[in-house]
XYZ file of N, CA, C and O in Angstrom:
808
model
N 2.106 -33.387 22.068
C 2.461 -32.312 21.119
C 1.384 -32.206 20.043
O 0.945 -33.218 19.474
N 0.994 -30.986 19.751
C -0.061 -30.752 18.757
C 0.568 -30.630 17.376
O 0.963 -29.554 16.953
N 0.692 -31.740 16.659
C 1.341 -31.707 15.355
C 0.504 -31.012 14.304
O 1.031 -30.467 13.333
N -0.808 -30.990 14.471
C -1.653 -30.330 13.476
C -1.422 -28.836 13.465
O -1.592 -28.181 12.446
N -1.043 -28.265 14.600
C -0.798 -26.828 14.650
C 0.551 -26.473 14.065
O 0.738 -25.401 13.511
N 1.541 -27.392 14.181
C 2.882 -27.070 13.717
C 3.106 -27.422 12.258
O 3.972 -26.844 11.603
N 2.330 -28.352 11.704
C 2.559 -28.784 10.325
C 2.406 -27.658 9.307
O 3.256 -27.482 8.442
N 1.330 -26.837 9.357
C 1.226 -25.760 8.381
C 2.375 -24.775 8.485
O 2.869 -24.278 7.470
N 2.826 -24.472 9.712
C 3.933 -23.536 9.866
C 5.202 -24.102 9.261
O 5.976 -23.399 8.608
N 5.422 -25.425 9.453
C 6.605 -26.048 8.875
C 6.548 -26.017 7.357
O 7.542 -25.744 6.681
N 5.355 -26.299 6.801
C 5.211 -26.272 5.349
C 5.449 -24.880 4.802
O 6.068 -24.705 3.752
N 4.967 -23.867 5.510
C 5.148 -22.499 5.046
C 6.611 -22.103 5.050
O 7.041 -21.247 4.274
N 7.404 -22.734 5.950
C 8.813 -22.388 6.042
C 9.642 -23.045 4.948
O 10.773 -22.644 4.700
N 9.115 -24.092 4.303
C 9.855 -24.759 3.238
C 10.111 -23.788 2.089
O 9.206 -23.026 1.702
N 11.300 -23.818 1.497
C 11.543 -22.942 0.336
C 10.568 -23.234 -0.796
O 10.121 -24.369 -0.988
N 10.232 -22.204 -1.537
C 9.375 -22.373 -2.710
C 10.198 -22.879 -3.879
O 11.336 -22.449 -4.096
N 9.611 -23.769 -4.640
C 10.228 -24.225 -5.885
C 9.870 -23.212 -6.976
O 8.695 -23.012 -7.282
N 10.880 -22.578 -7.547
C 10.677 -21.542 -8.552
C 11.255 -22.004 -9.876
O 12.397 -22.476 -9.929
N 10.480 -21.885 -10.935
C 10.984 -22.172 -12.277
C 11.149 -20.864 -13.034
O 10.194 -20.095 -13.178
N 12.370 -20.600 -13.481
C 12.666 -19.443 -14.321
C 12.519 -19.856 -15.772
O 13.194 -20.786 -16.232
N 11.634 -19.186 -16.485
C 11.423 -19.440 -17.907
C 12.161 -18.366 -18.697
O 11.837 -17.170 -18.600
N 13.171 -18.785 -19.444
C 13.935 -17.858 -20.298
C 13.261 -17.852 -21.656
O 13.233 -18.867 -22.363
N 12.704 -16.698 -22.040
C 11.729 -16.670 -23.121
C 12.212 -16.342 -24.508
O 11.398 -16.248 -25.423
N 13.515 -16.189 -24.724
C 14.007 -15.835 -26.060
C 14.749 -16.998 -26.677
O 15.512 -17.694 -26.008
N 14.539 -17.215 -27.967
C 15.339 -18.193 -28.701
C 15.966 -17.577 -29.947
O 16.408 -18.290 -30.839
N 16.031 -16.268 -29.979
C 16.584 -15.571 -31.139
C 18.103 -15.734 -31.193
O 18.777 -15.737 -30.162
N 18.642 -15.864 -32.406
C 20.095 -15.938 -32.595
C 20.758 -14.675 -32.023
O 20.309 -13.558 -32.262
N 21.815 -14.861 -31.253
C 22.515 -13.732 -30.667
C 21.780 -13.098 -29.512
O 22.068 -11.967 -29.114
N 20.846 -13.807 -28.904
C 19.996 -13.258 -27.848
C 20.805 -12.765 -26.649
O 21.887 -13.276 -26.353
N 20.223 -11.796 -25.941
C 20.834 -11.217 -24.754
C 20.299 -11.861 -23.475
O 20.832 -11.651 -22.390
N 19.259 -12.662 -23.611
C 18.567 -13.225 -22.461
C 19.446 -13.945 -21.455
O 19.264 -13.770 -20.246
N 20.424 -14.784 -21.886
C 21.238 -15.481 -20.898
C 22.003 -14.564 -19.955
O 22.248 -14.927 -18.802
N 22.369 -13.378 -20.423
C 23.070 -12.422 -19.546
C 22.146 -11.998 -18.412
O 22.531 -11.999 -17.233
N 20.928 -11.636 -18.763
C 19.958 -11.222 -17.742
C 19.582 -12.405 -16.856
O 19.444 -12.263 -15.637
N 19.435 -13.582 -17.457
C 19.074 -14.774 -16.679
C 20.143 -15.102 -15.637
O 19.822 -15.439 -14.492
N 21.413 -15.002 -16.012
C 22.490 -15.299 -15.059
C 22.464 -14.320 -13.893
O 22.653 -14.712 -12.733
N 22.235 -13.041 -14.191
C 22.135 -12.053 -13.107
C 20.946 -12.388 -12.201
O 21.073 -12.384 -10.972
N 19.810 -12.713 -12.808
C 18.605 -12.983 -12.038
C 18.770 -14.235 -11.179
O 18.362 -14.251 -10.006
N 19.382 -15.267 -11.728
C 19.605 -16.486 -10.947
C 20.510 -16.209 -9.750
O 20.337 -16.803 -8.681
N 21.458 -15.300 -9.912
C 22.283 -14.909 -8.775
C 21.474 -14.290 -7.660
O 21.689 -14.581 -6.467
N 20.497 -13.447 -8.018
C 19.639 -12.824 -7.004
C 18.744 -13.879 -6.336
O 18.506 -13.828 -5.139
N 18.252 -14.831 -7.115
C 17.388 -15.870 -6.558
C 18.182 -16.777 -5.619
O 17.728 -17.128 -4.525
N 19.381 -17.149 -6.034
C 20.190 -18.077 -5.241
C 20.769 -17.440 -3.989
O 21.253 -18.146 -3.102
N 20.729 -16.109 -3.913
C 21.132 -15.425 -2.687
C 20.111 -15.596 -1.566
O 20.394 -15.274 -0.418
N 18.921 -16.080 -1.902
C 17.831 -16.187 -0.941
C 17.713 -17.624 -0.440
O 18.010 -18.572 -1.171
N 17.234 -17.759 0.789
C 17.027 -19.102 1.325
C 15.560 -19.528 1.274
O 15.211 -20.603 1.752
N 14.692 -18.677 0.675
C 13.274 -19.019 0.582
C 12.871 -19.452 -0.820
O 11.691 -19.679 -1.093
N 13.851 -19.587 -1.726
C 13.571 -20.000 -3.096
C 14.610 -21.014 -3.560
O 15.803 -20.870 -3.255
N 14.148 -22.016 -4.299
C 15.037 -22.976 -4.959
C 14.675 -22.960 -6.440
O 13.519 -23.202 -6.801
N 15.661 -22.662 -7.290
C 15.359 -22.382 -8.695
C 15.801 -23.499 -9.623
O 16.796 -24.188 -9.385
N 15.020 -23.667 -10.695
C 15.461 -24.411 -11.861
C 14.999 -23.655 -13.100
O 14.191 -22.720 -13.010
N 15.532 -24.036 -14.259
C 15.367 -23.220 -15.465
C 14.707 -24.020 -16.575
O 15.021 -25.197 -16.783
N 13.786 -23.358 -17.279
C 13.287 -23.835 -18.569
C 13.657 -22.776 -19.599
O 13.260 -21.611 -19.466
N 14.438 -23.160 -20.606
C 14.927 -22.218 -21.614
C 14.246 -22.532 -22.944
O 14.379 -23.641 -23.472
N 13.515 -21.560 -23.463
C 12.801 -21.755 -24.727
C 13.754 -22.171 -25.841
O 13.397 -22.964 -26.716
N 14.984 -21.669 -25.808
C 15.950 -21.990 -26.862
C 16.374 -23.453 -26.828
O 16.930 -23.959 -27.807
N 16.121 -24.136 -25.730
C 16.511 -25.546 -25.608
C 15.318 -26.485 -25.740
O 15.421 -27.670 -25.421
N 14.195 -25.962 -26.200
C 13.006 -26.791 -26.396
C 12.809 -27.042 -27.880
O 13.324 -26.319 -28.727
N 12.037 -28.066 -28.177
C 11.736 -28.402 -29.580
C 10.246 -28.692 -29.703
O 9.837 -29.769 -30.139
N 9.442 -27.718 -29.304
C 7.990 -27.898 -29.343
C 7.424 -27.358 -30.657
O 7.636 -26.197 -30.997
N 6.700 -28.182 -31.408
C 6.143 -27.698 -32.673
C 5.084 -26.630 -32.444
O 4.348 -26.651 -31.460
N 5.003 -25.700 -33.366
C 4.013 -24.633 -33.263
C 2.599 -25.140 -33.523
O 1.624 -24.478 -33.188
N 2.470 -26.328 -34.087
C 1.154 -26.885 -34.411
C 0.420 -27.423 -33.192
O -0.760 -27.762 -33.287
N 1.109 -27.537 -32.049
C 0.555 -28.168 -30.848
C 0.150 -29.623 -31.097
O -0.681 -30.181 -30.392
N 0.758 -30.239 -32.099
C 0.498 -31.645 -32.395
C 1.347 -32.524 -31.476
O 2.570 -32.330 -31.382
N 0.729 -33.499 -30.797
C 1.477 -34.338 -29.852
C 2.311 -35.407 -30.554
O 2.074 -36.616 -30.425
N 3.287 -34.973 -31.329
C 4.177 -35.890 -32.028
C 5.131 -36.553 -31.025
O 5.285 -36.083 -29.896
N 5.805 -37.626 -31.423
C 6.815 -38.214 -30.529
C 7.887 -37.215 -30.124
O 8.362 -37.230 -28.980
N 8.263 -36.337 -31.051
C 9.268 -35.324 -30.736
C 8.742 -34.344 -29.688
O 9.468 -33.961 -28.764
N 7.475 -33.951 -29.826
C 6.871 -33.047 -28.844
C 6.763 -33.732 -27.491
O 7.044 -33.122 -26.450
N 6.372 -34.992 -27.486
C 6.254 -35.737 -26.223
C 7.599 -35.824 -25.514
O 7.682 -35.675 -24.284
N 8.655 -36.050 -26.281
C 9.991 -36.111 -25.688
C 10.402 -34.770 -25.109
O 10.970 -34.690 -24.013
N 10.112 -33.695 -25.837
C 10.444 -32.356 -25.337
C 9.652 -32.030 -24.083
O 10.189 -31.492 -23.108
N 8.372 -32.371 -24.080
C 7.522 -32.095 -22.922
C 7.974 -32.870 -21.691
O 7.831 -32.388 -20.561
N 8.531 -34.043 -21.896
C 8.985 -34.834 -20.745
C 10.103 -34.144 -19.989
O 10.322 -34.411 -18.800
N 10.817 -33.237 -20.670
C 11.888 -32.482 -20.004
C 11.393 -31.156 -19.444
O 12.005 -30.594 -18.544
N 10.287 -30.643 -19.983
C 9.806 -29.307 -19.610
C 8.684 -29.375 -18.583
O 8.727 -28.707 -17.542
N 7.654 -30.169 -18.875
C 6.435 -30.163 -18.076
C 6.674 -30.448 -16.595
O 6.087 -29.762 -15.745
N 7.525 -31.416 -16.224
C 7.732 -31.634 -14.785
C 8.278 -30.410 -14.060
O 7.928 -30.178 -12.895
N 9.110 -29.628 -14.715
C 9.654 -28.426 -14.075
C 8.570 -27.383 -13.829
O 8.638 -26.621 -12.866
N 7.591 -27.340 -14.714
C 6.476 -26.419 -14.528
C 5.484 -26.968 -13.508
O 4.978 -26.225 -12.663
N 5.223 -28.257 -13.581
C 4.213 -28.857 -12.706
C 4.618 -28.789 -11.238
O 3.776 -28.550 -10.363
N 5.906 -28.989 -10.942
C 6.320 -29.004 -9.536
C 6.655 -27.619 -8.995
O 6.914 -27.466 -7.810
N 6.607 -26.612 -9.841
C 6.919 -25.257 -9.386
C 5.812 -24.716 -8.499
O 4.626 -24.943 -8.741
N 6.211 -23.972 -7.465
C 5.268 -23.204 -6.649
C 5.093 -21.801 -7.207
O 4.121 -21.119 -6.882
N 6.052 -21.360 -8.023
C 6.045 -19.993 -8.552
C 6.925 -19.956 -9.792
O 7.764 -20.839 -10.006
N 6.715 -18.911 -10.592
C 7.480 -18.747 -11.829
C 8.037 -17.330 -11.923
O 7.427 -16.377 -11.426
N 9.180 -17.219 -12.587
C 9.617 -15.938 -13.124
C 9.779 -16.137 -14.621
O 10.443 -17.089 -15.059
N 9.154 -15.271 -15.399
C 9.254 -15.341 -16.851
C 10.096 -14.154 -17.319
O 9.776 -12.994 -17.034
N 11.172 -14.477 -18.008
C 12.098 -13.469 -18.537
C 11.835 -13.314 -20.026
O 11.927 -14.289 -20.775
N 11.499 -12.109 -20.447
C 11.127 -11.906 -21.847
C 11.789 -10.673 -22.440
O 11.907 -9.638 -21.785
N 12.200 -10.760 -23.703
C 12.510 -9.556 -24.459
C 11.224 -9.005 -25.066
O 10.143 -9.594 -24.894
N 11.354 -7.900 -25.755
C 10.207 -7.356 -26.499
C 10.520 -7.394 -27.980
O 11.507 -6.813 -28.430
N 9.677 -8.113 -28.733
C 9.790 -8.162 -30.182
C 8.537 -7.515 -30.765
O 7.425 -8.003 -30.548
N 8.694 -6.435 -31.480
C 7.569 -5.797 -32.159
C 6.392 -5.540 -31.212
O 5.256 -5.908 -31.484
N 6.693 -4.920 -30.070
C 5.684 -4.510 -29.076
C 5.066 -5.679 -28.321
O 4.041 -5.508 -27.667
N 5.665 -6.876 -28.388
C 5.100 -7.991 -27.639
C 6.208 -8.976 -27.294
O 7.384 -8.672 -27.437
N 5.818 -10.167 -26.841
C 6.789 -11.159 -26.419
C 6.977 -12.194 -27.533
O 6.167 -12.284 -28.452
N 8.024 -13.001 -27.467
C 8.372 -13.879 -28.591
C 7.389 -15.026 -28.812
O 6.767 -15.546 -27.875
N 7.307 -15.454 -30.057
C 6.423 -16.564 -30.420
C 6.828 -17.856 -29.717
O 5.969 -18.652 -29.322
N 8.127 -18.092 -29.562
C 8.575 -19.312 -28.898
C 8.103 -19.396 -27.460
O 7.748 -20.477 -26.971
N 8.087 -18.253 -26.780
C 7.590 -18.219 -25.409
C 6.092 -18.503 -25.375
O 5.613 -19.283 -24.545
N 5.348 -17.895 -26.277
C 3.900 -18.136 -26.334
C 3.611 -19.611 -26.612
O 2.692 -20.206 -26.029
N 4.411 -20.206 -27.479
C 4.207 -21.614 -27.803
C 4.433 -22.491 -26.576
O 3.637 -23.389 -26.290
N 5.490 -22.223 -25.818
C 5.744 -23.004 -24.608
C 4.610 -22.833 -23.603
O 4.154 -23.811 -22.996
N 4.135 -21.607 -23.440
C 3.017 -21.363 -22.530
C 1.782 -22.128 -22.987
O 1.102 -22.781 -22.188
N 1.497 -22.086 -24.277
C 0.264 -22.692 -24.796
C 0.270 -24.214 -24.727
O -0.813 -24.831 -24.750
N 1.426 -24.833 -24.661
C 1.488 -26.279 -24.532
C 1.063 -26.747 -23.143
O 0.910 -27.947 -22.910
N 0.882 -25.825 -22.210
C 0.556 -26.183 -20.829
C -0.669 -25.403 -20.364
O -0.984 -24.349 -20.908
N -1.338 -25.942 -19.347
C -2.495 -25.244 -18.794
C -2.555 -25.382 -17.281
O -2.330 -24.431 -16.552
N -2.824 -26.592 -16.804
C -2.957 -26.756 -15.351
C -1.657 -26.459 -14.614
O -1.688 -26.099 -13.432
N -0.538 -26.591 -15.285
C 0.753 -26.335 -14.631
C 0.880 -24.886 -14.158
O 1.619 -24.601 -13.202
N 0.166 -23.967 -14.798
C 0.235 -22.551 -14.416
C -0.821 -22.182 -13.370
O -0.688 -21.152 -12.707
N -1.846 -22.973 -13.227
C -3.033 -22.565 -12.473
C -2.741 -22.303 -10.993
O -2.042 -23.090 -10.343
N -3.320 -21.216 -10.500
C -3.268 -20.860 -9.079
C -1.833 -20.771 -8.563
O -1.539 -21.145 -7.428
N -0.952 -20.248 -9.417
C 0.444 -20.027 -9.035
C 0.837 -18.602 -9.423
O 0.295 -18.040 -10.379
N 1.792 -18.008 -8.700
C 2.199 -16.637 -9.013
C 3.301 -16.593 -10.063
O 4.122 -17.522 -10.167
N 3.298 -15.514 -10.820
C 4.281 -15.310 -11.888
C 4.905 -13.931 -11.728
O 4.195 -12.919 -11.697
N 6.220 -13.893 -11.617
C 6.957 -12.639 -11.673
C 7.458 -12.416 -13.090
O 7.765 -13.383 -13.809
N 7.543 -11.164 -13.504
C 7.894 -10.842 -14.882
C 9.126 -9.940 -14.919
O 9.179 -8.914 -14.245
N 10.106 -10.361 -15.721
C 11.344 -9.605 -15.919
C 11.512 -9.396 -17.411
O 11.351 -10.347 -18.195
N 11.817 -8.173 -17.813
C 11.879 -7.871 -19.240
C 13.104 -7.037 -19.570
O 13.701 -6.390 -18.708
N 13.442 -7.060 -20.850
C 14.562 -6.236 -21.325
C 14.282 -5.829 -22.764
O 13.513 -6.481 -23.479
N 14.888 -4.724 -23.154
C 14.678 -4.234 -24.510
C 15.338 -2.890 -24.709
O 16.325 -2.558 -24.035
N 14.778 -2.116 -25.621
C 15.316 -0.792 -25.908
C 14.734 0.244 -24.970
O 14.765 0.092 -23.751
N 14.146 1.284 -25.548
C 13.624 2.381 -24.719
C 12.505 1.923 -23.801
O 12.360 2.415 -22.686
N 11.700 0.976 -24.251
C 10.559 0.539 -23.446
C 10.948 -0.462 -22.363
O 10.151 -0.745 -21.471
N 12.135 -1.033 -22.455
C 12.561 -2.019 -21.470
C 11.747 -3.299 -21.477
O 11.766 -4.053 -20.510
N 11.012 -3.541 -22.552
C 10.208 -4.752 -22.630
C 8.878 -4.683 -21.910
O 8.177 -5.694 -21.796
N 8.486 -3.520 -21.446
C 7.277 -3.419 -20.621
C 5.996 -3.697 -21.402
O 5.006 -4.142 -20.826
N 6.011 -3.458 -22.715
C 4.811 -3.781 -23.503
C 4.644 -5.299 -23.604
O 3.514 -5.812 -23.581
N 5.751 -6.029 -23.674
C 5.671 -7.486 -23.650
C 5.113 -7.972 -22.316
O 4.307 -8.907 -22.262
N 5.524 -7.322 -21.238
C 5.037 -7.697 -19.904
C 3.530 -7.526 -19.806
O 2.820 -8.400 -19.282
N 3.012 -6.422 -20.306
C 1.567 -6.193 -20.209
C 0.784 -7.227 -21.008
O -0.310 -7.642 -20.605
N 1.318 -7.660 -22.145
C 0.650 -8.721 -22.906
C 0.686 -10.047 -22.151
O -0.288 -10.809 -22.161
N 1.815 -10.331 -21.497
C 1.919 -11.571 -20.730
C 0.946 -11.589 -19.557
O 0.431 -12.654 -19.187
N 0.689 -10.439 -18.973
C -0.283 -10.403 -17.868
C -1.649 -10.905 -18.341
O -2.341 -11.643 -17.623
N -2.058 -10.519 -19.539
C -3.348 -10.973 -20.064
C -3.344 -12.482 -20.309
O -4.328 -13.177 -20.027
N -2.239 -12.987 -20.838
C -2.141 -14.423 -21.120
C -2.224 -15.219 -19.817
O -2.976 -16.194 -19.718
N -1.462 -14.809 -18.797
C -1.453 -15.584 -17.557
C -2.758 -15.443 -16.776
O -3.157 -16.377 -16.060
N -3.444 -14.323 -16.927
C -4.770 -14.216 -16.314
C -5.721 -15.242 -16.915
O -6.521 -15.877 -16.203
N -5.643 -15.445 -18.211
C -6.484 -16.442 -18.875
C -6.159 -17.858 -18.383
O -7.039 -18.730 -18.349
N -4.915 -18.070 -17.978
C -4.480 -19.382 -17.503
C -4.659 -19.550 -15.997
O -4.149 -20.498 -15.424
N -5.367 -18.615 -15.360
C -5.659 -18.689 -13.931
C -4.403 -18.578 -13.067
O -4.348 -19.107 -11.958
N -3.380 -17.908 -13.589
C -2.190 -17.609 -12.806
C -2.289 -16.179 -12.296
O -3.088 -15.372 -12.787
N -1.472 -15.847 -11.296
C -1.492 -14.526 -10.667
C -0.150 -13.849 -10.933
O 0.887 -14.312 -10.446
N -0.151 -12.778 -11.716
C 1.093 -12.034 -11.917
C 1.262 -11.026 -10.789
O 0.311 -10.337 -10.419
N 2.471 -10.952 -10.236
C 2.713 -9.997 -9.158
C 2.859 -8.596 -9.748
O 3.199 -8.426 -10.922
N 2.598 -7.606 -8.915
C 2.516 -6.241 -9.429
C 3.850 -5.722 -9.957
O 3.957 -5.180 -11.054
N 4.898 -5.838 -9.131
C 6.167 -5.196 -9.479
C 6.995 -6.075 -10.415
O 7.019 -7.299 -10.283
N 7.660 -5.417 -11.350
C 8.469 -6.111 -12.339
C 9.902 -5.598 -12.263
O 10.206 -4.640 -11.550
N 10.765 -6.250 -13.026
C 12.132 -5.772 -13.239
C 12.284 -5.563 -14.736
O 11.975 -6.469 -15.521
N 12.730 -4.393 -15.143
C 12.885 -4.135 -16.576
C 14.223 -3.441 -16.833
O 14.674 -2.622 -16.027
N 14.824 -3.801 -17.953
C 16.100 -3.224 -18.367
C 15.913 -2.446 -19.660
O 15.661 -3.021 -20.714
N 16.001 -1.128 -19.551
C 15.910 -0.253 -20.714
C 17.305 -0.127 -21.326
O 18.289 0.061 -20.598
N 17.390 -0.251 -22.667
C 18.703 -0.286 -23.324
C 19.597 -1.300 -22.609
O 20.682 -0.981 -22.105
N 19.113 -2.529 -22.582
C 19.713 -3.557 -21.729
C 21.187 -3.786 -22.016
O 21.973 -4.005 -21.090
N 21.576 -3.740 -23.277
C 22.968 -4.007 -23.618
C 23.934 -3.063 -22.946
O 25.062 -3.453 -22.605
N 23.501 -1.832 -22.722
C 24.378 -0.845 -22.082
C 24.374 -0.982 -20.565
O 25.218 -0.366 -19.896
N 23.453 -1.759 -20.017
C 23.355 -1.895 -18.559
C 24.381 -2.864 -17.996
O 24.677 -2.839 -16.803
N 24.907 -3.762 -18.854
C 25.849 -4.790 -18.418
C 27.194 -4.566 -19.096
O 27.257 -4.106 -20.241
N 28.261 -4.927 -18.396
C 29.584 -4.834 -19.006
C 29.899 -6.103 -19.786
O 29.058 -7.008 -19.906
N 31.111 -6.192 -20.318
C 31.480 -7.314 -21.168
C 31.540 -8.639 -20.405
O 31.548 -9.706 -21.011
N 31.600 -8.585 -19.091
C 31.641 -9.805 -18.272
C 30.250 -10.231 -17.818
O 30.107 -11.216 -17.091
N 29.232 -9.461 -18.216
C 27.868 -9.785 -17.819
C 27.481 -9.240 -16.467
O 26.444 -9.627 -15.910
N 28.289 -8.336 -15.927
C 27.977 -7.715 -14.637
C 27.274 -6.385 -14.859
O 27.582 -5.655 -15.815
N 26.337 -6.060 -13.987
C 25.647 -4.780 -14.091
C 26.604 -3.635 -13.785
O 27.387 -3.695 -12.832
N 26.518 -2.590 -14.583
C 27.354 -1.418 -14.339
C 26.910 -0.696 -13.071
O 27.730 -0.197 -12.302
N 25.614 -0.637 -12.850
C 25.073 -0.044 -11.622
C 23.982 -0.972 -11.106
O 22.832 -0.898 -11.543
N 24.318 -1.868 -10.181
C 23.351 -2.876 -9.748
C 22.317 -2.391 -8.746
O 21.369 -3.128 -8.448
N 22.451 -1.184 -8.227
C 21.598 -0.776 -7.104
C 20.116 -0.794 -7.464
O 19.295 -1.358 -6.723
N 19.750 -0.184 -8.586
C 18.339 -0.147 -8.976
C 17.779 -1.520 -9.308
O 16.742 -1.929 -8.758
N 18.437 -2.271 -10.215
C 17.919 -3.606 -10.536
C 17.892 -4.548 -9.339
O 16.952 -5.336 -9.194
N 18.890 -4.496 -8.478
C 18.894 -5.375 -7.311
C 17.706 -5.068 -6.393
O 17.054 -5.978 -5.872
N 17.430 -3.779 -6.206
C 16.293 -3.390 -5.362
C 14.976 -3.819 -5.998
O 14.068 -4.312 -5.314
N 14.862 -3.648 -7.328
C 13.630 -4.051 -8.023
C 13.436 -5.558 -7.950
O 12.316 -6.052 -7.756
N 14.528 -6.313 -8.098
C 14.426 -7.773 -8.023
C 13.988 -8.209 -6.633
O 13.171 -9.128 -6.492
N 14.526 -7.573 -5.601
C 14.127 -7.939 -4.233
C 12.636 -7.701 -4.018
O 11.933 -8.546 -3.450
N 12.142 -6.560 -4.471
C 10.723 -6.251 -4.317
C 9.862 -7.289 -5.030
O 8.891 -7.815 -4.471
N 10.214 -7.586 -6.275
C 9.433 -8.556 -7.044
C 9.486 -9.937 -6.396
O 8.455 -10.614 -6.252
N 10.670 -10.378 -5.991
C 10.800 -11.712 -5.402
C 10.121 -11.797 -4.045
O 9.543 -12.842 -3.693
N 10.149 -10.719 -3.276
C 9.410 -10.712 -2.006
C 7.922 -10.904 -2.249
O 7.246 -11.667 -1.532
N 7.373 -10.202 -3.238
C 5.958 -10.365 -3.570
C 5.677 -11.782 -4.069
O 4.667 -12.393 -3.706
N 6.580 -12.314 -4.871
C 6.410 -13.667 -5.403
C 6.392 -14.697 -4.278
O 5.579 -15.634 -4.289
N 7.263 -14.524 -3.297
C 7.309 -15.450 -2.168
C 6.016 -15.374 -1.358
O 5.458 -16.400 -0.947
N 5.516 -14.160 -1.119
C 4.261 -14.034 -0.364
C 3.144 -14.774 -1.080
O 2.435 -15.601 -0.495
N 2.964 -14.483 -2.357
C 1.916 -15.137 -3.126
C 2.180 -16.634 -3.270
O 1.240 -17.444 -3.262
N 3.441 -17.001 -3.410
C 3.769 -18.413 -3.553
C 3.352 -19.225 -2.347
O 2.778 -20.309 -2.479
N 3.638 -18.712 -1.147
C 3.224 -19.427 0.062
C 1.703 -19.438 0.203
O 1.112 -20.463 0.550
N 1.086 -18.279 -0.046
C -0.368 -18.196 0.118
C -1.081 -19.168 -0.822
O -2.012 -19.884 -0.416
N -0.645 -19.215 -2.073
C -1.323 -20.079 -3.042
C -0.954 -21.544 -2.848
O -1.789 -22.425 -3.091
N 0.270 -21.829 -2.403
C 0.614 -23.223 -2.120
C -0.245 -23.774 -0.985
O -0.751 -24.902 -1.064
N -0.416 -22.975 0.052
C -1.267 -23.403 1.167
C -2.718 -23.549 0.712
O -3.419 -24.496 1.107
N -3.182 -22.632 -0.132
C -4.563 -22.716 -0.614
C -4.778 -23.958 -1.464
O -5.789 -24.656 -1.346
N -3.824 -24.272 -2.357
C -3.968 -25.468 -3.203
C -3.952 -26.741 -2.362
O -4.627 -27.719 -2.689
N -3.176 -26.717 -1.278
C -3.095 -27.896 -0.416
C -4.387 -28.131 0.348
O -4.807 -29.271 0.561
N -5.030 -27.055 0.757
C -6.247 -27.195 1.561
C -7.498 -27.354 0.700
O -8.466 -27.992 1.114
N -7.451 -26.803 -0.512
C -8.620 -26.904 -1.402
C -8.115 -26.877 -2.837
O -7.782 -25.800 -3.351
N -8.057 -28.015 -3.518
C -7.558 -28.049 -4.891
C -8.289 -27.043 -5.768
O -9.508 -26.893 -5.687
N -7.517 -26.362 -6.607
C -8.109 -25.334 -7.472
C -8.946 -25.999 -8.555
O -8.485 -26.903 -9.254
N -10.163 -25.520 -8.721
C -11.075 -26.149 -9.676
C -11.455 -25.252 -10.829
O -12.466 -25.468 -11.491
N -10.652 -24.221 -11.100
C -10.992 -23.267 -12.157
C -10.931 -23.850 -13.545
O -11.461 -23.300 -14.483
């Protein structure tokens, strides 16, 4: 039996490890509602296994000083980023951009993002958070990550969900999530195989 021919195919069939980064820590935030919906879409698939990093549950100083408190916080966050094959970053839009807490979490890491794909999901008012998404694309390009083309955005997000956190009309968002996650899976497998055969040296 030619095991060298079957090993790459078996590896490609393994589910991708996906880390969902919930990017808001504002009091009264709406992010968990969107995150719960998104996790439902991810868990419906057999090609992704998800875990969560929530900015609101981190205690990383803005100074980037490696204090004992920062080291303790990183011990809970960094492994989830390091072992991920792909990311989805969920962001609101604050003043035409994404939150400072999210930027701080991103800036505490570097190699963990490299040569991995990032899907972007946003929510907000009329813009649906899309201006925050465009800023994040620039940040992740600098970190040698690959953002997938299609996004999921919720315009006037509060009106899109009912009091139980269910979408009033799931057809559009569900279709957008499938498109984005399909692209993420393609890139996730391609880049995982590339990193395995030739470590990224960027």
